[in-house]
CSV table of C-alpha atoms in Angstrom, one decimal:
chain,number,residue,atom,x,y,z
A,1,ALA,CA,12.6,18.4,21.1
A,2,PHE,CA,11.4,21.4,23.1
A,3,GLY,CA,13.3,24.3,21.4
A,4,ASN,CA,13.5,23.2,17.7
A,5,ALA,CA,10.9,23.2,15.0
A,6,LYS,CA,10.5,22.7,11.2
A,7,THR,CA,10.6,26.0,9.4
A,8,ILE,CA,10.4,26.9,5.7
A,9,ARG,CA,14.2,26.7,5.4
A,10,ASN,CA,15.2,24.1,8.0
A,11,ASP,CA,13.5,20.9,9.2
A,12,ASN,CA,15.3,21.2,12.6
A,13,SER,CA,15.7,24.9,13.3
A,14,SER,CA,16.5,26.2,16.8
A,15,ARG,CA,13.8,28.7,17.8
A,16,PHE,CA,15.5,30.3,20.8
A,17,GLY,CA,18.6,32.2,21.5
A,18,LYS,CA,21.1,30.7,23.9
A,19,TYR,CA,24.5,31.3,25.6
A,20,ILE,CA,26.2,28.0,26.3
A,21,TYR,CA,29.3,27.9,28.3
A,22,LEU,CA,31.7,25.0,29.2
A,23,GLN,CA,33.2,25.2,32.7
A,24,PHE,CA,36.8,24.1,33.2
A,25,ASP,CA,38.8,23.4,36.4
A,26,VAL,CA,42.0,25.3,35.7
A,27,GLU,CA,45.3,24.4,37.5
A,28,ASP,CA,46.9,27.2,39.5
A,29,PRO,CA,49.6,28.9,37.4
A,30,PHE,CA,52.1,28.7,40.2
A,31,THR,CA,51.6,25.0,40.5
A,32,ALA,CA,52.0,24.6,36.8
A,33,ALA,CA,55.2,26.6,36.8
A,34,TYR,CA,56.6,24.6,39.7
A,35,SER,CA,55.9,21.4,37.7
A,36,GLY,CA,57.7,22.9,34.7
A,37,ARG,CA,54.7,23.6,32.5
A,38,SER,CA,54.3,27.0,30.8
A,39,LEU,CA,50.5,26.6,30.6
A,40,PRO,CA,48.2,25.3,33.4
A,41,LEU,CA,46.3,22.1,32.9
A,42,CYS,CA,42.6,22.2,32.7
A,43,GLN,CA,39.8,19.7,33.0
A,44,LEU,CA,36.2,19.9,31.8
A,45,ALA,CA,34.1,20.3,34.9
A,46,GLY,CA,30.6,21.1,33.7
A,47,SER,CA,28.3,23.2,31.5
A,48,LYS,CA,25.5,25.7,31.6
A,49,CYS,CA,23.0,27.2,29.2
A,50,GLU,CA,21.2,30.5,29.4
A,51,VAL,CA,18.2,31.0,27.1
A,52,TYR,CA,16.3,34.0,25.8
A,53,LEU,CA,13.7,35.0,23.3
A,54,LEU,CA,12.0,31.6,22.9
A,55,GLU,CA,9.7,31.9,19.9
A,56,LYS,CA,6.5,31.5,22.0
A,57,SER,CA,4.3,32.4,19.1
A,58,ARG,CA,5.1,29.1,17.4
A,59,VAL,CA,3.3,27.3,20.2
A,60,VAL,CA,-0.1,28.6,18.9
A,61,LEU,CA,0.6,29.6,15.3
A,62,HIS,CA,2.8,28.3,12.4
A,63,GLU,CA,2.7,28.4,8.6
A,64,ASP,CA,1.1,25.5,6.8
A,65,GLU,CA,4.4,24.1,5.6
A,66,GLU,CA,6.0,24.5,9.0
A,67,ARG,CA,5.5,22.8,12.3
A,68,THR,CA,5.3,23.8,15.9
A,69,TYR,CA,7.9,22.4,18.4
A,70,HIS,CA,9.0,18.8,17.8
A,71,VAL,CA,8.0,17.5,21.2
A,72,PHE,CA,4.2,17.9,20.4
A,73,TYR,CA,4.5,15.6,17.3
A,74,GLN,CA,6.7,13.2,19.3
A,75,LEU,CA,4.2,12.9,22.1
A,76,LEU,CA,1.3,12.4,19.8
A,77,SER,CA,3.2,9.7,17.8
A,78,ALA,CA,3.8,7.6,20.9
A,79,PRO,CA,1.9,4.3,21.4
A,80,ASN,CA,-1.4,4.6,23.4
A,81,ASP,CA,0.0,2.8,26.4
A,82,ILE,CA,2.6,5.5,26.8
A,83,LYS,CA,0.4,8.5,26.0
A,84,THR,CA,-2.3,7.4,28.4
A,85,GLN,CA,0.3,7.4,31.2
A,86,PHE,CA,0.3,11.2,30.9
A,87,TRP,CA,-3.4,11.8,30.0
A,88,ASN,CA,-6.1,9.3,29.3
A,89,LYS,CA,-7.7,11.5,26.7
A,90,LEU,CA,-4.6,11.2,24.4
A,91,GLU,CA,-5.7,7.7,23.5
A,92,ASP,CA,-6.1,7.3,19.7
A,93,THR,CA,-5.2,11.0,19.1
A,94,ASP,CA,-2.9,12.3,16.4
A,95,ASN,CA,-1.6,15.6,15.1
A,96,GLU,CA,-5.0,16.7,13.6
A,97,SER,CA,-6.7,16.1,17.0
A,98,PHE,CA,-5.3,19.4,18.2
A,99,ALA,CA,-5.6,22.8,16.6
A,100,TYR,CA,-2.2,24.0,17.6
A,101,VAL,CA,-0.5,21.1,15.8
A,102,GLY,CA,-2.6,20.1,12.8
A,103,TYR,CA,-1.7,18.3,9.6
A,104,THR,CA,2.0,17.8,8.6
A,105,ASP,CA,3.4,16.2,5.6
A,106,THR,CA,6.7,15.6,7.4
A,107,SER,CA,7.2,12.2,8.8
A,108,MET,CA,10.9,12.2,9.4
A,109,ILE,CA,13.3,14.7,10.9
A,110,GLU,CA,17.0,14.1,10.1
A,111,GLY,CA,16.4,10.5,9.3
A,112,LYS,CA,14.3,9.5,12.3
A,113,SER,CA,10.5,9.4,12.9
A,114,ASP,CA,8.8,11.4,15.6
A,115,SER,CA,8.1,8.1,17.4
A,116,GLU,CA,11.7,7.2,17.4
A,117,ARG,CA,12.8,10.6,18.5
A,118,PHE,CA,10.3,10.5,21.4
A,119,GLU,CA,12.0,7.4,22.7
A,120,ARG,CA,15.3,9.3,22.6
A,121,THR,CA,13.7,12.3,24.2
A,122,LEU,CA,12.4,10.2,27.1
A,123,ALA,CA,15.8,8.6,27.6
A,124,SER,CA,17.5,12.0,27.5
A,125,LEU,CA,15.1,13.4,30.1
A,126,ALA,CA,15.7,10.4,32.4
A,127,LEU,CA,19.5,11.1,32.1
A,128,VAL,CA,19.0,14.5,33.7
A,129,GLY,CA,16.6,13.2,36.4
A,130,ILE,CA,13.2,13.9,34.7
A,131,GLU,CA,11.3,10.7,35.0
A,132,ASN,CA,8.3,9.2,36.9
A,133,GLU,CA,6.3,12.0,38.6
A,134,LYS,CA,8.5,14.8,37.1
A,135,LEU,CA,8.0,13.4,33.6
A,136,VAL,CA,4.3,13.1,34.0
A,137,MET,CA,3.9,16.7,35.2
A,138,LEU,CA,6.0,18.0,32.3
A,139,MET,CA,4.0,16.0,29.7
A,140,ARG,CA,0.7,17.1,31.4
A,141,ALA,CA,1.8,20.7,31.0
A,142,LEU,CA,2.2,20.0,27.2
A,143,CYS,CA,-1.2,18.4,27.2
A,144,ILE,CA,-2.8,21.5,28.8
A,145,VAL,CA,-1.2,23.6,26.1
A,146,LEU,CA,-2.6,21.3,23.4
A,147,GLN,CA,-6.1,21.3,24.9
A,148,LEU,CA,-6.2,25.1,25.3
A,149,GLY,CA,-5.9,25.3,21.5
A,150,ASN,CA,-9.1,23.2,21.1
A,151,LEU,CA,-11.3,25.6,23.0
A,152,VAL,CA,-13.8,27.5,20.8
A,153,PHE,CA,-15.1,30.9,21.9
A,154,GLY,CA,-18.4,32.5,20.7
A,155,GLU,CA,-20.7,35.3,21.6
A,156,GLU,CA,-22.4,34.8,24.9
A,157,SER,CA,-25.9,33.3,24.3
A,158,SER,CA,-27.4,34.0,27.7
A,159,SER,CA,-30.5,36.0,27.6
A,160,THR,CA,-29.6,37.7,30.8
A,161,SER,CA,-26.6,39.4,29.3
A,162,ASN,CA,-26.9,42.9,28.0
A,163,ASN,CA,-23.3,43.1,26.9
A,164,ASN,CA,-22.7,42.3,23.3
A,165,ASP,CA,-19.0,42.0,23.9
A,166,ALA,CA,-19.3,39.1,26.3
A,167,SER,CA,-18.2,35.7,25.2
A,168,GLU,CA,-18.4,32.1,26.3
A,169,ILE,CA,-16.7,28.8,25.6
A,170,THR,CA,-18.9,26.9,23.2
A,171,SER,CA,-16.9,23.7,23.1
A,172,GLU,CA,-18.2,22.2,26.3
A,173,THR,CA,-16.6,18.8,26.0
A,174,GLU,CA,-13.2,20.3,25.3
A,175,LEU,CA,-13.6,22.6,28.3
A,176,THR,CA,-14.6,19.7,30.6
A,177,ASN,CA,-11.6,17.7,29.5
A,178,LEU,CA,-9.3,20.7,30.1
A,179,ALA,CA,-10.7,21.4,33.6
A,180,GLU,CA,-10.3,17.7,34.5
A,181,LEU,CA,-6.7,17.7,33.3
A,182,MET,CA,-5.9,20.9,35.2
A,183,GLY,CA,-7.7,19.8,38.3
A,184,VAL,CA,-9.9,22.9,38.5
A,185,ASP,CA,-13.7,23.6,38.2
A,186,ALA,CA,-14.9,24.0,34.6
A,187,ILE,CA,-17.2,27.0,35.4
A,188,GLU,CA,-14.4,28.8,37.2
A,189,LEU,CA,-11.9,28.0,34.3
A,190,SER,CA,-14.4,29.3,31.8
A,191,ALA,CA,-14.9,32.5,33.7
A,192,ASN,CA,-11.2,33.2,33.9
A,193,LEU,CA,-10.7,32.7,30.2
A,194,THR,CA,-13.6,35.0,29.2
A,195,VAL,CA,-13.3,37.8,31.7
A,196,ARG,CA,-10.4,40.2,32.3
A,197,THR,CA,-9.7,41.4,35.9
A,198,MET,CA,-8.5,45.0,36.2
A,199,LYS,CA,-7.4,46.9,39.2
A,200,ALA,CA,-7.7,50.7,39.6
A,201,ARG,CA,-6.6,52.2,42.9
A,202,ASN,CA,-8.4,50.2,45.6
A,203,GLU,CA,-11.1,48.8,43.3
A,204,THR,CA,-11.2,45.7,41.2
A,205,PHE,CA,-13.2,45.4,38.0
A,206,LYS,CA,-14.2,42.4,35.9
A,207,VAL,CA,-14.4,43.2,32.2
A,208,PRO,CA,-16.0,40.7,29.8
A,209,LEU,CA,-13.9,39.7,26.7
A,210,ASN,CA,-15.4,39.3,23.3
A,211,ALA,CA,-14.7,36.1,21.4
A,212,VAL,CA,-11.6,37.4,19.6
A,213,SER,CA,-10.1,38.8,22.8
A,214,ALA,CA,-10.9,35.7,24.8
A,215,LYS,CA,-9.2,33.5,22.1
A,216,ASP,CA,-6.1,35.8,22.2
A,217,SER,CA,-6.0,35.6,26.0
A,218,CYS,CA,-6.3,31.8,25.8
A,219,ASP,CA,-3.4,31.6,23.3
A,220,ALA,CA,-1.3,33.9,25.6
A,221,PHE,CA,-2.0,31.5,28.5
A,222,ALA,CA,-0.9,28.5,26.4
A,223,LYS,CA,2.3,30.3,25.3
A,224,GLU,CA,3.2,31.2,28.9
A,225,ILE,CA,2.7,27.7,30.1
A,226,TYR,CA,5.0,26.4,27.4
A,227,ALA,CA,7.6,29.1,28.1
A,228,LYS,CA,7.6,28.3,31.9
A,229,ALA,CA,7.9,24.6,31.2
A,230,PHE,CA,10.8,25.3,28.8
A,231,LEU,CA,12.7,27.4,31.3
A,232,TRP,CA,12.1,24.8,34.0
A,233,LEU,CA,13.6,22.2,31.7
A,234,VAL,CA,16.7,24.3,31.1
A,235,ARG,CA,17.2,24.9,34.8
A,236,THR,CA,16.9,21.2,35.5
A,237,ILE,CA,19.4,20.3,32.8
A,238,ASN,CA,21.8,23.0,34.2
A,239,ASP,CA,21.4,21.5,37.7
A,240,ALA,CA,22.4,18.1,36.2
A,241,THR,CA,25.4,19.4,34.3
A,242,CYS,CA,26.8,22.5,36.1
A,243,ALA,CA,30.2,22.2,37.7
A,244,GLU,CA,29.1,23.8,41.0
A,245,ASN,CA,26.9,20.8,41.8
A,246,HIS,CA,29.2,18.0,40.6
A,247,PHE,CA,32.9,19.1,40.7
A,248,GLU,CA,34.4,19.8,44.1
A,249,THR,CA,38.1,20.5,43.5
A,250,SER,CA,37.7,24.1,42.6
A,251,LYS,CA,35.5,27.1,43.6
A,252,THR,CA,36.0,29.1,40.4
A,253,PHE,CA,36.0,27.8,36.9
A,254,GLY,CA,37.5,28.9,33.6
A,255,ILE,CA,34.9,29.4,30.8
A,256,ILE,CA,34.6,28.9,27.1
A,257,GLY,CA,31.3,30.4,25.9
A,258,LEU,CA,29.2,30.1,22.7
A,259,LEU,CA,26.5,32.7,21.8
A,260,ASP,CA,23.9,31.4,19.4
A,261,ILE,CA,21.1,33.7,18.1
A,262,PHE,CA,18.5,31.8,16.1
A,263,GLY,CA,18.3,32.7,12.4
A,264,PHE,CA,16.5,35.4,10.5
A,265,GLU,CA,13.3,34.3,8.8
A,266,SER,CA,10.6,36.5,7.5
A,267,PHE,CA,7.2,34.9,8.1
A,268,GLU,CA,3.8,35.8,6.9
A,269,THR,CA,3.0,36.8,10.5
A,270,ASN,CA,6.0,38.1,12.4
A,271,ARG,CA,5.5,38.1,16.2
A,272,PHE,CA,7.4,39.8,18.9
A,273,GLU,CA,10.2,37.3,19.3
A,274,GLN,CA,11.0,37.2,15.6
A,275,LEU,CA,10.9,40.9,15.2
A,276,CYS,CA,13.4,41.2,18.1
A,277,ILE,CA,15.8,38.7,16.7
A,278,ASN,CA,15.6,40.1,13.2
A,279,TYR,CA,16.6,43.5,14.7
A,280,ALA,CA,19.4,41.9,16.6
A,281,ASN,CA,20.8,40.1,13.6
A,282,GLU,CA,20.7,43.3,11.5
A,283,LYS,CA,22.8,45.1,14.2
A,284,LEU,CA,25.3,42.2,14.4
């Protein structure tokens, strides 16, 4: 749900690299030999996953025939009584309510609807301990990402400004909703999204951003929130499955590992993560 998306070639494509390894509790060779076995016994004890190069650009931009990450569609397809547990402004919203998501002609992924898959996602999250307050915080992080995409930036209209490069957020309702969701002051939030702070030696400068740069900064913020949430999710899953936390008969473990690099796809707009993985695939 969090790492896969629909691409031109695949409705359920993994958009991040990963190294998955299974941990085994291996019998001491001397004990095995004493028991007459030429090979030691082993028992599956746990698993871990390391991730890299999550395709963050997909959070804010995707081709018309593609989709962003499944979890956004799943969340927006949920019934109102579930959505409003995470954020009351999600009531009666759909994919086209948020710019980062938008219209999709795909209603089923591998035989199941987004609504059905969201039920499975919630059950899976609960299985690794993400429920109640933890679940609400995770889903609110997704809501913040969605709402950041609805902010509209324009040239600053204040007559006191002499800087033509200054910008402001013109979608006041969207800004107010986002500030309320984040628990911060709307004016302060607007200032931080339209001004860049620079440090030189012992001095700090605030440089206004034009509308294009402010939008880019906002998109970068949304991508970083999603990436942090994704890594937190992976760490939480690892905590629930790793042998070190749940298997006490051995201090060291044998490992079988699987390296998975997500596939080469040439998009109309190729961002940093895709360029890196394309280069890695060519080398391999």
